[in-house]
C-alpha cells in the first residue's frame, strides 16, 4: 500500500475517532443526573415519586429474592424461574401484580390518613387557641 493510502486511512480513523469522542463527551456533559431530574419535576410529581419509592424498593427486593432462588437451582433458567412469561395467559403473575398494587394503595391510604390527622391536629390547636381568646375576654354577659 502506498503512503497516500496510509495517510487516507489515518484521516478516516482520526475523523471517526473525533466523532465518537465528541459523542461521548456530549453525552457525559449534557445528560442530567438522577437528582437533577428529580429536582426538575413539578412538586406533585416529586411527591408521587417520593411516595412510590418504597414500592419500587419492595419490587426490587422481591425480584432479587426470585433471582437468588433461581440461581440456587441447577435447572435452566426458563424452568426454575418463578417469574412468569408476560405473554402467557397465566394468572400467577397477575396475582403478584395485584399484590403490589394493593400494597401501593395501602401505602397511599396510610399517607393520606396521616396528612388528614396532621391537618385535624392543626385545626384542633387553632380552635383551642381561639376558644381561649374568647373565654379570656371580659364580655358584657360575664358581669351578671
mmCIF file of C-alpha atoms in Angstrom:
data_model
loop_
_atom_site.group_PDB
_atom_site.id
_atom_site.type_symbol
_atom_site.label_atom_id
_atom_site.label_comp_id
_atom_site.label_asym_id
_atom_site.label_seq_id
_atom_site.Cartn_x
_atom_site.Cartn_y
_atom_site.Cartn_z
ATOM 1 C CA UNK A 1 0.000 0.000 0.000
ATOM 2 C CA UNK A 2 1.309 3.439 -0.848
ATOM 3 C CA UNK A 3 1.932 6.217 1.650
ATOM 4 C CA UNK A 4 -1.125 8.123 0.382
ATOM 5 C CA UNK A 5 -3.280 5.100 1.330
ATOM 6 C CA UNK A 6 -1.916 5.138 4.868
ATOM 7 C CA UNK A 7 -2.483 8.873 5.063
ATOM 8 C CA UNK A 8 -6.056 8.490 3.831
ATOM 9 C CA UNK A 9 -6.827 5.723 6.361
ATOM 10 C CA UNK A 10 -5.221 7.807 9.093
ATOM 11 C CA UNK A 11 -7.573 10.663 8.251
ATOM 12 C CA UNK A 12 -10.549 8.280 8.296
ATOM 13 C CA UNK A 13 -9.621 6.916 11.726
ATOM 14 C CA UNK A 14 -8.924 10.409 13.063
ATOM 15 C CA UNK A 15 -12.275 11.709 11.804
ATOM 16 C CA UNK A 16 -14.153 8.667 13.123
ATOM 17 C CA UNK A 17 -12.395 8.849 16.469
ATOM 18 C CA UNK A 18 -13.141 12.552 16.835
ATOM 19 C CA UNK A 19 -16.836 11.926 16.050
ATOM 20 C CA UNK A 20 -17.013 9.155 18.639
ATOM 21 C CA UNK A 21 -15.124 11.219 21.211
ATOM 22 C CA UNK A 22 -17.397 14.214 20.611
ATOM 23 C CA UNK A 23 -20.453 11.965 21.081
ATOM 24 C CA UNK A 24 -19.125 10.534 24.335
ATOM 25 C CA UNK A 25 -18.262 13.974 25.709
ATOM 26 C CA UNK A 26 -21.639 15.418 24.703
ATOM 27 C CA UNK A 27 -23.408 12.502 26.349
ATOM 28 C CA UNK A 28 -21.361 12.832 29.517
ATOM 29 C CA UNK A 29 -21.807 16.582 29.967
ATOM 30 C CA UNK A 30 -25.391 17.031 28.735
ATOM 31 C CA UNK A 31 -27.133 14.093 30.429
ATOM 32 C CA UNK A 32 -28.657 15.154 33.773
ATOM 33 C CA UNK A 33 -28.108 13.100 36.911
ATOM 34 C CA UNK A 34 -30.974 11.391 38.732
ATOM 35 C CA UNK A 35 -31.003 14.110 41.386
ATOM 36 C CA UNK A 36 -31.233 16.836 38.731
ATOM 37 C CA UNK A 37 -34.141 15.029 37.074
ATOM 38 C CA UNK A 38 -35.996 14.705 40.375
ATOM 39 C CA UNK A 39 -35.421 18.381 41.188
ATOM 40 C CA UNK A 40 -36.757 19.365 37.743
ATOM 41 C CA UNK A 41 -40.071 17.589 38.371
ATOM 42 C CA UNK A 42 -43.156 19.514 39.382
ATOM 43 C CA UNK A 43 -43.988 19.386 43.121
ATOM 44 C CA UNK A 44 -46.877 16.959 42.539
ATOM 45 C CA UNK A 45 -44.746 14.538 40.521
ATOM 46 C CA UNK A 46 -41.883 14.819 43.002
ATOM 47 C CA UNK A 47 -44.293 13.975 45.836
ATOM 48 C CA UNK A 48 -45.619 10.985 43.879
ATOM 49 C CA UNK A 49 -42.044 9.861 43.178
ATOM 50 C CA UNK A 50 -41.194 10.044 46.884
ATOM 51 C CA UNK A 51 -44.389 8.181 47.815
ATOM 52 C CA UNK A 52 -43.741 5.347 45.377
ATOM 53 C CA UNK A 53 -40.058 4.966 46.232
ATOM 54 C CA UNK A 54 -40.789 2.333 48.909
ATOM 55 C CA UNK A 55 -42.950 0.381 46.482
ATOM 56 C CA UNK A 56 -40.188 0.332 43.870
ATOM 57 C CA UNK A 57 -37.705 -0.810 46.508
ATOM 58 C CA UNK A 58 -40.075 -3.607 47.592
ATOM 59 C CA UNK A 59 -40.462 -4.711 43.973
ATOM 60 C CA UNK A 60 -36.684 -4.719 43.550
ATOM 61 C CA UNK A 61 -36.215 -6.784 46.727
ATOM 62 C CA UNK A 62 -38.841 -9.276 45.561
ATOM 63 C CA UNK A 63 -37.090 -9.572 42.201
ATOM 64 C CA UNK A 64 -33.739 -10.147 43.934
ATOM 65 C CA UNK A 65 -35.295 -12.947 46.033
ATOM 66 C CA UNK A 66 -36.547 -14.601 42.847
ATOM 67 C CA UNK A 67 -33.135 -14.227 41.201
ATOM 68 C CA UNK A 68 -31.395 -15.772 44.227
ATOM 69 C CA UNK A 69 -33.828 -18.707 44.255
ATOM 70 C CA UNK A 70 -33.280 -19.231 40.545
ATOM 71 C CA UNK A 71 -29.521 -19.013 40.983
ATOM 72 C CA UNK A 72 -29.540 -21.815 43.587
ATOM 73 C CA UNK A 73 -31.302 -24.211 41.217
ATOM 74 C CA UNK A 74 -29.436 -26.447 38.763
ATOM 75 C CA UNK A 75 -32.265 -26.316 36.222
ATOM 76 C CA UNK A 76 -32.167 -23.963 33.244
ATOM 77 C CA UNK A 77 -33.478 -20.506 33.994
ATOM 78 C CA UNK A 78 -36.628 -20.969 31.930
ATOM 79 C CA UNK A 79 -37.598 -23.941 34.102
ATOM 80 C CA UNK A 80 -36.501 -22.785 37.544
ATOM 81 C CA UNK A 81 -37.528 -19.143 37.488
ATOM 82 C CA UNK A 82 -40.723 -18.129 39.234
ATOM 83 C CA UNK A 83 -41.150 -15.033 37.076
ATOM 84 C CA UNK A 84 -43.980 -15.725 34.683
ATOM 85 C CA UNK A 85 -43.868 -15.017 30.988
ATOM 86 C CA UNK A 86 -45.979 -11.900 30.360
ATOM 87 C CA UNK A 87 -47.247 -13.282 27.044
ATOM 88 C CA UNK A 88 -48.671 -16.437 28.570
ATOM 89 C CA UNK A 89 -52.265 -16.422 29.802
ATOM 90 C CA UNK A 90 -51.410 -17.340 33.372
ATOM 91 C CA UNK A 91 -52.889 -15.726 36.470
ATOM 92 C CA UNK A 92 -49.815 -16.302 38.661
ATOM 93 C CA UNK A 93 -48.098 -13.121 37.544
ATOM 94 C CA UNK A 94 -51.398 -11.266 37.795
ATOM 95 C CA UNK A 95 -51.619 -12.156 41.491
ATOM 96 C CA UNK A 96 -48.165 -10.683 42.135
ATOM 97 C CA UNK A 97 -49.087 -7.503 40.274
ATOM 98 C CA UNK A 98 -52.337 -7.234 42.252
ATOM 99 C CA UNK A 99 -50.419 -7.735 45.481
ATOM 100 C CA UNK A 100 -48.061 -4.845 44.650
ATOM 101 C CA UNK A 101 -50.998 -2.656 43.620
ATOM 102 C CA UNK A 102 -52.752 -3.401 46.925
ATOM 103 C CA UNK A 103 -49.563 -2.609 48.809
ATOM 104 C CA UNK A 104 -49.246 0.674 46.894
ATOM 105 C CA UNK A 105 -52.900 1.569 47.569
ATOM 106 C CA UNK A 106 -52.445 0.794 51.271
ATOM 107 C CA UNK A 107 -49.355 2.976 51.427
ATOM 108 C CA UNK A 108 -51.114 5.881 49.706
ATOM 109 C CA UNK A 109 -54.088 5.473 52.031
ATOM 110 C CA UNK A 110 -51.857 5.490 55.126
ATOM 111 C CA UNK A 111 -50.060 8.616 53.942
ATOM 112 C CA UNK A 112 -53.374 10.323 53.220
ATOM 113 C CA UNK A 113 -54.688 9.411 56.682
ATOM 114 C CA UNK A 114 -51.517 10.747 58.287
ATOM 115 C CA UNK A 115 -51.863 14.002 56.359
ATOM 116 C CA UNK A 116 -55.513 14.298 57.470
ATOM 117 C CA UNK A 117 -54.530 13.612 61.089
ATOM 118 C CA UNK A 118 -51.942 16.379 60.938
ATOM 119 C CA UNK A 119 -54.447 18.802 59.450
ATOM 120 C CA UNK A 120 -57.028 17.909 62.104
ATOM 121 C CA UNK A 121 -54.453 18.403 64.845
ATOM 122 C CA UNK A 122 -53.607 21.813 63.431
ATOM 123 C CA UNK A 123 -57.287 22.762 63.242
ATOM 124 C CA UNK A 124 -57.828 21.487 66.796
ATOM 125 C CA UNK A 125 -54.998 23.596 68.200
ATOM 126 C CA UNK A 126 -56.207 26.669 66.307
ATOM 127 C CA UNK A 127 -59.726 26.093 67.647
ATOM 128 C CA UNK A 128 -58.457 25.748 71.205
ATOM 129 C CA UNK A 129 -56.454 28.960 70.830
ATOM 130 C CA UNK A 130 -59.500 30.819 69.528
ATOM 131 C CA UNK A 131 -61.646 29.414 72.350
ATOM 132 C CA UNK A 132 -59.075 30.506 74.931
ATOM 133 C CA UNK A 133 -59.038 34.008 73.430
ATOM 134 C CA UNK A 134 -62.812 34.242 73.582
ATOM 135 C CA UNK A 135 -63.034 32.882 77.127
ATOM 136 C CA UNK A 136 -60.279 35.130 78.380
ATOM 137 C CA UNK A 137 -62.055 38.271 77.152
ATOM 138 C CA UNK A 138 -64.320 40.024 79.611
ATOM 139 C CA UNK A 139 -67.682 40.247 77.977
ATOM 140 C CA UNK A 140 -70.783 42.076 78.991
ATOM 141 C CA UNK A 141 -72.705 38.906 79.900
ATOM 142 C CA UNK A 142 -69.986 37.751 82.314
ATOM 143 C CA UNK A 143 -70.748 40.730 84.533
ATOM 144 C CA UNK A 144 -74.158 39.338 85.541
#
